[in-house]
Amino acid sequence: MKRFDPKQVVVLIDGTKISDWADGSDVIAFAFNADAGGYTMGADGTGVFIGNADRSGKLTLKIKQHSPDSAELMKLYNQQKNDLKGFTPITLSIRDLLNDDQLTAQNGYFTTSPTLTRGQGHNANEFIIEFEKANLNLAEGL
């Protein structure tokens, strides 16, 4: 039997802890932008594997509407939008303290503008940040 506790996942954006997640199983999602590489096959059926140096990736965070974390991320987004020259690229650290999964990333920028949705129920605020370089280590866990 394996164990997981979402309260044991620590997300740091520029050293600031983000933890006021919306409901769902995908409130923290990361994917590399490119595959690790691919084969180029010759006419004789043999091939060569070409490794891809692209280590960029996309992070999607879903935060409760009106939370302090949402306000903090919106502030960071506005800093980027209003002063790109003076904006310091975002750093990311995610660690599952229980299972030792780790993700670090550097040189991040918001690539998708936040949206506003309101209605009869809760609407999560979604923030998408792309990073130039990321390193992911998934452990066996408990």
Tab-separated table of N, CA and C in Angstrom:
chain	number	residue	atom	x	y	z
A	1	MET	N	0.845	-1.175	0.000
A	1	MET	CA	0.000	0.000	0.000
A	1	MET	C	0.893	1.242	0.000
A	2	LYS	N	0.592	2.176	-0.864
A	2	LYS	CA	1.322	3.437	-0.941
A	2	LYS	C	0.510	4.524	-0.238
A	3	ARG	N	1.202	5.597	0.146
A	3	ARG	CA	0.540	6.686	0.870
A	3	ARG	C	0.824	8.025	0.199
A	4	PHE	N	-0.139	8.926	0.310
A	4	PHE	CA	0.014	10.279	-0.211
A	4	PHE	C	-0.795	11.222	0.664
A	5	ASP	N	-0.244	12.393	0.923
A	5	ASP	CA	-0.930	13.426	1.700
A	5	ASP	C	-0.710	14.762	0.999
A	6	PRO	N	-1.758	15.349	0.400
A	6	PRO	CA	-1.575	16.605	-0.325
A	6	PRO	C	-1.034	17.736	0.549
A	7	LYS	N	-1.228	17.639	1.852
A	7	LYS	CA	-0.692	18.665	2.755
A	7	LYS	C	0.828	18.586	2.868
A	8	GLN	N	1.408	17.470	2.401
A	8	GLN	CA	2.857	17.287	2.457
A	8	GLN	C	3.556	17.727	1.163
A	9	VAL	N	2.800	18.304	0.235
A	9	VAL	CA	3.384	18.813	-1.004
A	9	VAL	C	3.624	20.309	-0.832
A	10	VAL	N	4.888	20.705	-0.945
A	10	VAL	CA	5.274	22.104	-0.759
A	10	VAL	C	5.604	22.704	-2.122
A	11	VAL	N	4.913	23.793	-2.451
A	11	VAL	CA	5.153	24.514	-3.700
A	11	VAL	C	5.679	25.896	-3.354
A	12	LEU	N	6.862	26.217	-3.881
A	12	LEU	CA	7.463	27.532	-3.666
A	12	LEU	C	7.644	28.222	-5.011
A	13	ILE	N	7.038	29.384	-5.138
A	13	ILE	CA	7.221	30.252	-6.300
A	13	ILE	C	8.058	31.429	-5.824
A	14	ASP	N	9.266	31.549	-6.334
A	14	ASP	CA	10.201	32.587	-5.871
A	14	ASP	C	10.340	32.574	-4.350
A	15	GLY	N	10.310	31.383	-3.765
A	15	GLY	CA	10.479	31.245	-2.323
A	15	GLY	C	9.218	31.452	-1.508
A	16	THR	N	8.112	31.841	-2.155
A	16	THR	CA	6.838	32.052	-1.462
A	16	THR	C	6.007	30.776	-1.538
A	17	LYS	N	5.548	30.292	-0.385
A	17	LYS	CA	4.759	29.060	-0.344
A	17	LYS	C	3.358	29.317	-0.894
A	18	ILE	N	2.932	28.444	-1.799
A	18	ILE	CA	1.592	28.472	-2.376
A	18	ILE	C	0.881	27.211	-1.892
A	19	SER	N	-0.300	27.374	-1.274
A	19	SER	CA	-0.948	26.186	-0.700
A	19	SER	C	-2.473	26.251	-0.645
A	20	ASP	N	-3.083	27.320	-1.123
A	20	ASP	CA	-4.540	27.452	-1.022
A	20	ASP	C	-5.201	26.914	-2.291
A	21	TRP	N	-5.125	25.592	-2.452
A	21	TRP	CA	-5.550	24.937	-3.683
A	21	TRP	C	-7.057	24.885	-3.838
A	22	ALA	N	-7.491	24.915	-5.076
A	22	ALA	CA	-8.891	24.661	-5.400
A	22	ALA	C	-9.145	23.163	-5.210
A	23	ASP	N	-10.375	22.735	-5.439
A	23	ASP	CA	-10.732	21.329	-5.328
A	23	ASP	C	-10.315	20.598	-6.605
A	24	GLY	N	-9.870	19.371	-6.470
A	24	GLY	CA	-9.562	18.577	-7.648
A	24	GLY	C	-8.272	17.801	-7.509
A	25	SER	N	-8.060	16.879	-8.429
A	25	SER	CA	-6.864	16.036	-8.400
A	25	SER	C	-5.757	16.569	-9.300
A	26	ASP	N	-5.983	17.725	-9.929
A	26	ASP	CA	-4.977	18.281	-10.840
A	26	ASP	C	-4.679	19.749	-10.536
A	27	VAL	N	-4.671	20.110	-9.259
A	27	VAL	CA	-4.452	21.511	-8.888
A	27	VAL	C	-3.001	21.936	-9.080
A	28	ILE	N	-2.093	20.979	-9.127
A	28	ILE	CA	-0.689	21.220	-9.459
A	28	ILE	C	-0.380	20.287	-10.624
A	29	ALA	N	-0.063	20.852	-11.780
A	29	ALA	CA	0.217	20.011	-12.946
A	29	ALA	C	1.438	20.549	-13.676
A	30	PHE	N	2.369	19.660	-13.989
A	30	PHE	CA	3.568	20.041	-14.736
A	30	PHE	C	3.774	19.059	-15.874
A	31	ALA	N	4.196	19.573	-17.017
A	31	ALA	CA	4.553	18.726	-18.158
A	31	ALA	C	5.704	19.372	-18.915
A	32	PHE	N	6.641	18.542	-19.352
A	32	PHE	CA	7.700	19.047	-20.219
A	32	PHE	C	7.092	19.433	-21.562
A	33	ASN	N	7.668	20.443	-22.204
A	33	ASN	CA	7.145	20.914	-23.485
A	33	ASN	C	7.541	20.024	-24.656
A	34	ALA	N	8.575	19.213	-24.493
A	34	ALA	CA	9.052	18.374	-25.594
A	34	ALA	C	9.369	16.975	-25.081
A	35	ASP	N	9.296	16.018	-25.981
A	35	ASP	CA	9.692	14.655	-25.646
A	35	ASP	C	11.195	14.599	-25.397
A	36	ALA	N	11.646	13.528	-24.776
A	36	ALA	CA	13.066	13.355	-24.457
A	36	ALA	C	13.924	13.204	-25.708
A	37	GLY	N	13.323	12.822	-26.801
A	37	GLY	CA	14.044	12.643	-28.058
A	37	GLY	C	13.227	11.791	-29.001
A	38	GLY	N	13.865	11.316	-30.044
A	38	GLY	CA	13.161	10.478	-30.998
A	38	GLY	C	14.123	9.787	-31.944
A	39	TYR	N	13.633	8.761	-32.585
A	39	TYR	CA	14.429	8.008	-33.552
A	39	TYR	C	14.316	8.627	-34.939
A	40	THR	N	15.429	8.584	-35.672
A	40	THR	CA	15.441	8.833	-37.108
A	40	THR	C	15.834	7.507	-37.742
A	41	MET	N	14.946	6.991	-38.563
A	41	MET	CA	15.145	5.654	-39.128
A	41	MET	C	15.671	5.749	-40.553
A	42	GLY	N	16.610	4.871	-40.878
A	42	GLY	CA	17.158	4.793	-42.228
A	42	GLY	C	16.361	3.834	-43.088
A	43	ALA	N	16.668	3.832	-44.381
A	43	ALA	CA	15.979	2.957	-45.330
A	43	ALA	C	16.226	1.488	-45.029
A	44	ASP	N	17.339	1.183	-44.338
A	44	ASP	CA	17.650	-0.209	-44.016
A	44	ASP	C	16.987	-0.683	-42.725
A	45	GLY	N	16.195	0.190	-42.106
A	45	GLY	CA	15.479	-0.196	-40.895
A	45	GLY	C	16.223	0.058	-39.603
A	46	THR	N	17.468	0.503	-39.694
A	46	THR	CA	18.194	0.861	-38.476
A	46	THR	C	18.023	2.349	-38.230
A	47	GLY	N	18.226	2.721	-36.994
A	47	GLY	CA	17.987	4.121	-36.673
A	47	GLY	C	18.995	4.689	-35.712
A	48	VAL	N	18.873	5.961	-35.521
A	48	VAL	CA	19.690	6.663	-34.548
A	48	VAL	C	18.742	7.451	-33.648
A	49	PHE	N	18.982	7.350	-32.358
A	49	PHE	CA	18.172	8.101	-31.406
A	49	PHE	C	18.797	9.475	-31.228
A	50	ILE	N	17.995	10.502	-31.378
A	50	ILE	CA	18.440	11.880	-31.207
A	50	ILE	C	17.838	12.405	-29.910
A	51	GLY	N	18.694	12.681	-28.929
A	51	GLY	CA	18.230	13.242	-27.664
A	51	GLY	C	17.845	14.702	-27.832
A	52	ASN	N	16.823	15.111	-27.131
A	52	ASN	CA	16.346	16.489	-27.200
A	52	ASN	C	16.879	17.264	-25.999
A	53	ALA	N	17.558	18.354	-26.246
A	53	ALA	CA	18.116	19.177	-25.165
A	53	ALA	C	17.075	20.085	-24.511
A	54	ASP	N	15.886	20.154	-25.079
A	54	ASP	CA	14.822	21.019	-24.550
A	54	ASP	C	14.340	20.481	-23.205
A	55	ARG	N	14.567	21.231	-22.131
A	55	ARG	CA	14.118	20.852	-20.787
A	55	ARG	C	13.053	21.820	-20.283
A	56	SER	N	12.440	22.570	-21.202
A	56	SER	CA	11.418	23.534	-20.799
A	56	SER	C	10.132	22.808	-20.424
A	57	GLY	N	9.309	23.481	-19.629
A	57	GLY	CA	8.068	22.862	-19.205
A	57	GLY	C	7.032	23.867	-18.769
A	58	LYS	N	5.812	23.370	-18.629
A	58	LYS	CA	4.668	24.211	-18.286
A	58	LYS	C	4.057	23.762	-16.962
A	59	LEU	N	3.859	24.723	-16.071
A	59	LEU	CA	3.225	24.490	-14.774
A	59	LEU	C	1.850	25.130	-14.777
A	60	THR	N	0.846	24.378	-14.341
A	60	THR	CA	-0.499	24.915	-14.175
A	60	THR	C	-0.890	24.766	-12.712
A	61	LEU	N	-1.276	25.888	-12.100
A	61	LEU	CA	-1.722	25.912	-10.705
A	61	LEU	C	-3.173	26.363	-10.665
A	62	LYS	N	-3.999	25.656	-9.888
A	62	LYS	CA	-5.405	26.029	-9.705
A	62	LYS	C	-5.603	26.414	-8.246
A	63	ILE	N	-5.930	27.681	-8.040
A	63	ILE	CA	-6.003	28.281	-6.708
A	63	ILE	C	-7.441	28.708	-6.424
A	64	LYS	N	-7.838	28.639	-5.153
A	64	LYS	CA	-9.173	29.122	-4.775
A	64	LYS	C	-9.324	30.595	-5.133
A	65	GLN	N	-10.518	30.947	-5.623
A	65	GLN	CA	-10.757	32.363	-5.915
A	65	GLN	C	-10.708	33.161	-4.614
A	66	HIS	N	-10.211	34.365	-4.687
A	66	HIS	CA	-10.111	35.312	-3.567
A	66	HIS	C	-9.143	34.872	-2.474
A	67	SER	N	-8.251	33.934	-2.752
A	67	SER	CA	-7.296	33.518	-1.725
A	67	SER	C	-6.074	34.430	-1.751
A	68	PRO	N	-5.341	34.511	-0.637
A	68	PRO	CA	-4.094	35.285	-0.623
A	68	PRO	C	-3.083	34.769	-1.659
A	69	ASP	N	-3.063	33.458	-1.904
A	69	ASP	CA	-2.150	32.905	-2.908
A	69	ASP	C	-2.508	33.394	-4.305
A	70	SER	N	-3.801	33.470	-4.595
A	70	SER	CA	-4.242	33.982	-5.888
A	70	SER	C	-3.828	35.440	-6.054
A	71	ALA	N	-3.986	36.218	-4.991
A	71	ALA	CA	-3.582	37.629	-5.029
A	71	ALA	C	-2.074	37.756	-5.233
A	72	GLU	N	-1.294	36.893	-4.591
A	72	GLU	CA	0.169	36.934	-4.728
A	72	GLU	C	0.599	36.592	-6.154
A	73	LEU	N	-0.011	35.564	-6.735
A	73	LEU	CA	0.330	35.192	-8.105
A	73	LEU	C	-0.116	36.268	-9.095
A	74	MET	N	-1.269	36.890	-8.831
A	74	MET	CA	-1.744	37.968	-9.700
A	74	MET	C	-0.803	39.168	-9.628
A	75	LYS	N	-0.292	39.447	-8.447
A	75	LYS	CA	0.678	40.537	-8.271
A	75	LYS	C	1.934	40.256	-9.097
A	76	LEU	N	2.414	39.026	-9.042
A	76	LEU	CA	3.597	38.635	-9.803
A	76	LEU	C	3.327	38.721	-11.310
A	77	TYR	N	2.141	38.269	-11.723
A	77	TYR	CA	1.745	38.367	-13.133
A	77	TYR	C	1.753	39.827	-13.585
A	78	ASN	N	1.176	40.714	-12.778
A	78	ASN	CA	1.113	42.135	-13.137
A	78	ASN	C	2.498	42.768	-13.186
A	79	GLN	N	3.401	42.328	-12.320
A	79	GLN	CA	4.777	42.829	-12.386
A	79	GLN	C	5.402	42.474	-13.731
A	80	GLN	N	5.205	41.239	-14.159
A	80	GLN	CA	5.738	40.813	-15.457
A	80	GLN	C	5.098	41.613	-16.584
A	81	LYS	N	3.774	41.749	-16.540
A	81	LYS	CA	3.032	42.414	-17.616
A	81	LYS	C	3.383	43.899	-17.719
A	82	ASN	N	3.574	44.552	-16.567
A	82	ASN	CA	3.781	46.001	-16.547
A	82	ASN	C	5.239	46.425	-16.681
A	83	ASP	N	6.189	45.536	-16.394
A	83	ASP	CA	7.607	45.911	-16.442
A	83	ASP	C	8.455	44.696	-16.805
A	84	LEU	N	8.333	44.232	-18.031
A	84	LEU	CA	9.056	43.035	-18.455
A	84	LEU	C	10.568	43.216	-18.326
A	85	LYS	N	11.049	44.419	-18.598
A	85	LYS	CA	12.485	44.678	-18.495
A	85	LYS	C	12.979	44.515	-17.059
A	86	GLY	N	12.214	44.974	-16.096
A	86	GLY	CA	12.610	44.897	-14.695
A	86	GLY	C	12.177	43.621	-13.988
A	87	PHE	N	11.407	42.789	-14.671
A	87	PHE	CA	10.875	41.565	-14.066
A	87	PHE	C	11.973	40.518	-13.923
A	88	THR	N	12.049	39.913	-12.756
A	88	THR	CA	12.986	38.816	-12.521
A	88	THR	C	12.273	37.499	-12.808
A	89	PRO	N	12.804	36.660	-13.701
A	89	PRO	CA	12.150	35.394	-14.020
A	89	PRO	C	11.887	34.562	-12.759
A	90	ILE	N	10.831	33.779	-12.821
A	90	ILE	CA	10.314	33.014	-11.684
A	90	ILE	C	11.128	31.738	-11.478
A	91	THR	N	11.341	31.395	-10.209
A	91	THR	CA	11.921	30.100	-9.854
A	91	THR	C	10.839	29.243	-9.200
A	92	LEU	N	10.974	27.943	-9.326
A	92	LEU	CA	9.981	26.999	-8.818
A	92	LEU	C	10.662	25.870	-8.073
A	93	SER	N	10.066	25.494	-6.955
A	93	SER	CA	10.479	24.298	-6.229
A	93	SER	C	9.222	23.600	-5.724
A	94	ILE	N	9.058	22.347	-6.100
A	94	ILE	CA	7.944	21.530	-5.605
A	94	ILE	C	8.554	20.278	-4.993
A	95	ARG	N	8.104	19.964	-3.791
A	95	ARG	CA	8.615	18.759	-3.127
A	95	ARG	C	7.491	18.075	-2.364
A	96	ASP	N	7.370	16.778	-2.588
A	96	ASP	CA	6.471	15.930	-1.814
A	96	ASP	C	7.291	15.426	-0.630
A	97	LEU	N	7.043	15.988	0.540
A	97	LEU	CA	7.841	15.668	1.721
A	97	LEU	C	7.649	14.228	2.189
A	98	LEU	N	6.530	13.628	1.847
A	98	LEU	CA	6.247	12.257	2.254
A	98	LEU	C	6.905	11.244	1.308
A	99	ASN	N	6.852	11.519	0.012
A	99	ASN	CA	7.306	10.546	-0.990
A	99	ASN	C	8.576	10.941	-1.734
A	100	ASP	N	9.103	12.115	-1.467
A	100	ASP	CA	10.367	12.591	-2.049
A	100	ASP	C	10.336	12.917	-3.538
A	101	ASP	N	9.156	13.075	-4.144
A	101	ASP	CA	9.106	13.597	-5.509
A	101	ASP	C	9.594	15.040	-5.470
A	102	GLN	N	10.353	15.452	-6.504
A	102	GLN	CA	10.887	16.811	-6.540
A	102	GLN	C	10.835	17.371	-7.953
A	103	LEU	N	10.516	18.657	-8.028
A	103	LEU	CA	10.556	19.391	-9.287
A	103	LEU	C	11.175	20.747	-9.011
A	104	THR	N	12.178	21.104	-9.785
A	104	THR	CA	12.739	22.449	-9.722
A	104	THR	C	12.738	23.010	-11.134
A	105	ALA	N	12.581	24.325	-11.230
A	105	ALA	CA	12.573	24.964	-12.545
A	105	ALA	C	13.036	26.409	-12.407
A	106	GLN	N	13.642	26.900	-13.492
A	106	GLN	CA	14.180	28.254	-13.503
A	106	GLN	C	13.700	29.012	-14.737
A	107	ASN	N	13.833	30.332	-14.630
A	107	ASN	CA	13.520	31.251	-15.728
A	107	ASN	C	12.085	31.094	-16.219
A	108	GLY	N	11.141	31.264	-15.292
A	108	GLY	CA	9.735	31.121	-15.619
A	108	GLY	C	9.052	32.441	-15.922
A	109	TYR	N	8.070	32.353	-16.810
A	109	TYR	CA	7.233	33.503	-17.166
A	109	TYR	C	5.788	33.034	-17.302
A	110	PHE	N	4.859	33.885	-16.884
A	110	PHE	CA	3.448	33.623	-17.144
A	110	PHE	C	3.257	33.683	-18.655
A	111	THR	N	2.623	32.670	-19.230
A	111	THR	CA	2.404	32.647	-20.676
A	111	THR	C	0.937	32.761	-21.049
A	112	THR	N	0.060	32.521	-20.119
A	112	THR	CA	-1.373	32.621	-20.363
A	112	THR	C	-1.953	33.593	-19.352
A	113	SER	N	-2.722	34.547	-19.844
A	113	SER	CA	-3.324	35.528	-18.937
A	113	SER	C	-4.418	34.876	-18.104
A	114	PRO	N	-4.490	35.222	-16.814
A	114	PRO	CA	-5.579	34.710	-15.977
A	114	PRO	C	-6.936	35.168	-16.519
A	115	THR	N	-7.957	34.407	-16.213
A	115	THR	CA	-9.315	34.751	-16.642
A	115	THR	C	-10.197	34.970	-15.421
A	116	LEU	N	-11.360	35.532	-15.651
A	116	LEU	CA	-12.329	35.769	-14.577
A	116	LEU	C	-13.600	35.010	-14.907
A	117	THR	N	-14.012	34.120	-14.010
A	117	THR	CA	-15.260	33.380	-14.148
A	117	THR	C	-15.970	33.424	-12.808
A	118	ARG	N	-17.209	33.826	-12.797
A	118	ARG	CA	-18.001	33.856	-11.567
A	118	ARG	C	-19.385	33.309	-11.867
A	119	GLY	N	-20.003	32.700	-10.862
A	119	GLY	CA	-21.329	32.137	-11.038
A	119	GLY	C	-21.859	31.606	-9.725
A	120	GLN	N	-22.703	30.602	-9.802
A	120	GLN	CA	-23.378	30.052	-8.631
A	120	GLN	C	-22.457	29.206	-7.760
A	121	GLY	N	-21.305	28.810	-8.295
A	121	GLY	CA	-20.377	27.975	-7.535
A	121	GLY	C	-18.987	28.574	-7.513
A	122	HIS	N	-18.074	27.841	-6.894
A	122	HIS	CA	-16.678	28.284	-6.814
A	122	HIS	C	-15.998	28.121	-8.169
A	123	ASN	N	-15.187	29.091	-8.520
A	123	ASN	CA	-14.415	29.045	-9.761
A	123	ASN	C	-12.948	29.228	-9.429
A	124	ALA	N	-12.160	28.228	-9.714
A	124	ALA	CA	-10.726	28.299	-9.429
A	124	ALA	C	-10.053	29.320	-10.336
A	125	ASN	N	-9.022	29.961	-9.809
A	125	ASN	CA	-8.161	30.813	-10.620
A	125	ASN	C	-7.010	29.949	-11.108
A	126	GLU	N	-6.768	29.977	-12.402
A	126	GLU	CA	-5.728	29.149	-12.999
A	126	GLU	C	-4.565	30.029	-13.442
A	127	PHE	N	-3.362	29.636	-13.039
A	127	PHE	CA	-2.146	30.352	-13.407
A	127	PHE	C	-1.235	29.390	-14.154
A	128	ILE	N	-0.756	29.821	-15.324
A	128	ILE	CA	0.116	28.990	-16.152
A	128	ILE	C	1.450	29.702	-16.314
A	129	ILE	N	2.505	28.998	-15.934
A	129	ILE	CA	3.860	29.537	-15.999
A	129	ILE	C	4.713	28.545	-16.780
A	130	GLU	N	5.466	29.048	-17.754
A	130	GLU	CA	6.396	28.184	-18.490
A	130	GLU	C	7.818	28.506	-18.066
A	131	PHE	N	8.617	27.451	-17.956
A	131	PHE	CA	9.992	27.564	-17.478
A	131	PHE	C	10.964	27.131	-18.569
A	132	GLU	N	12.107	27.809	-18.614
A	132	GLU	CA	13.131	27.496	-19.606
A	132	GLU	C	13.779	26.140	-19.338
A	133	LYS	N	13.995	25.837	-18.070
A	133	LYS	CA	14.674	24.589	-17.717
A	133	LYS	C	14.048	24.013	-16.456
A	134	ALA	N	13.742	22.720	-16.495
A	134	ALA	CA	13.146	22.052	-15.337
A	134	ALA	C	13.820	20.705	-15.115
A	135	ASN	N	13.825	20.291	-13.868
A	135	ASN	CA	14.342	18.976	-13.481
A	135	ASN	C	13.291	18.287	-12.618
A	136	LEU	N	12.939	17.076	-12.999
A	136	LEU	CA	11.900	16.316	-12.311
A	136	LEU	C	12.476	14.997	-11.831
A	137	ASN	N	12.193	14.662	-10.568
A	137	ASN	CA	12.596	13.380	-10.008
A	137	ASN	C	11.395	12.780	-9.282
A	138	LEU	N	10.874	11.683	-9.813
A	138	LEU	CA	9.765	10.970	-9.183
A	138	LEU	C	10.335	9.782	-8.420
A	139	ALA	N	10.084	9.742	-7.128
A	139	ALA	CA	10.629	8.690	-6.269
A	139	ALA	C	9.636	7.534	-6.136
A	140	GLU	N	10.102	6.430	-5.567
A	140	GLU	CA	9.230	5.265	-5.350
A	140	GLU	C	8.137	5.590	-4.348
A	141	GLY	N	8.446	6.383	-3.350
A	141	GLY	CA	7.451	6.768	-2.358
A	141	GLY	C	7.211	5.700	-1.314
A	142	LEU	N	6.374	6.059	-0.363
A	142	LEU	CA	6.041	5.144	0.730
A	142	LEU	C	4.957	4.176	0.331
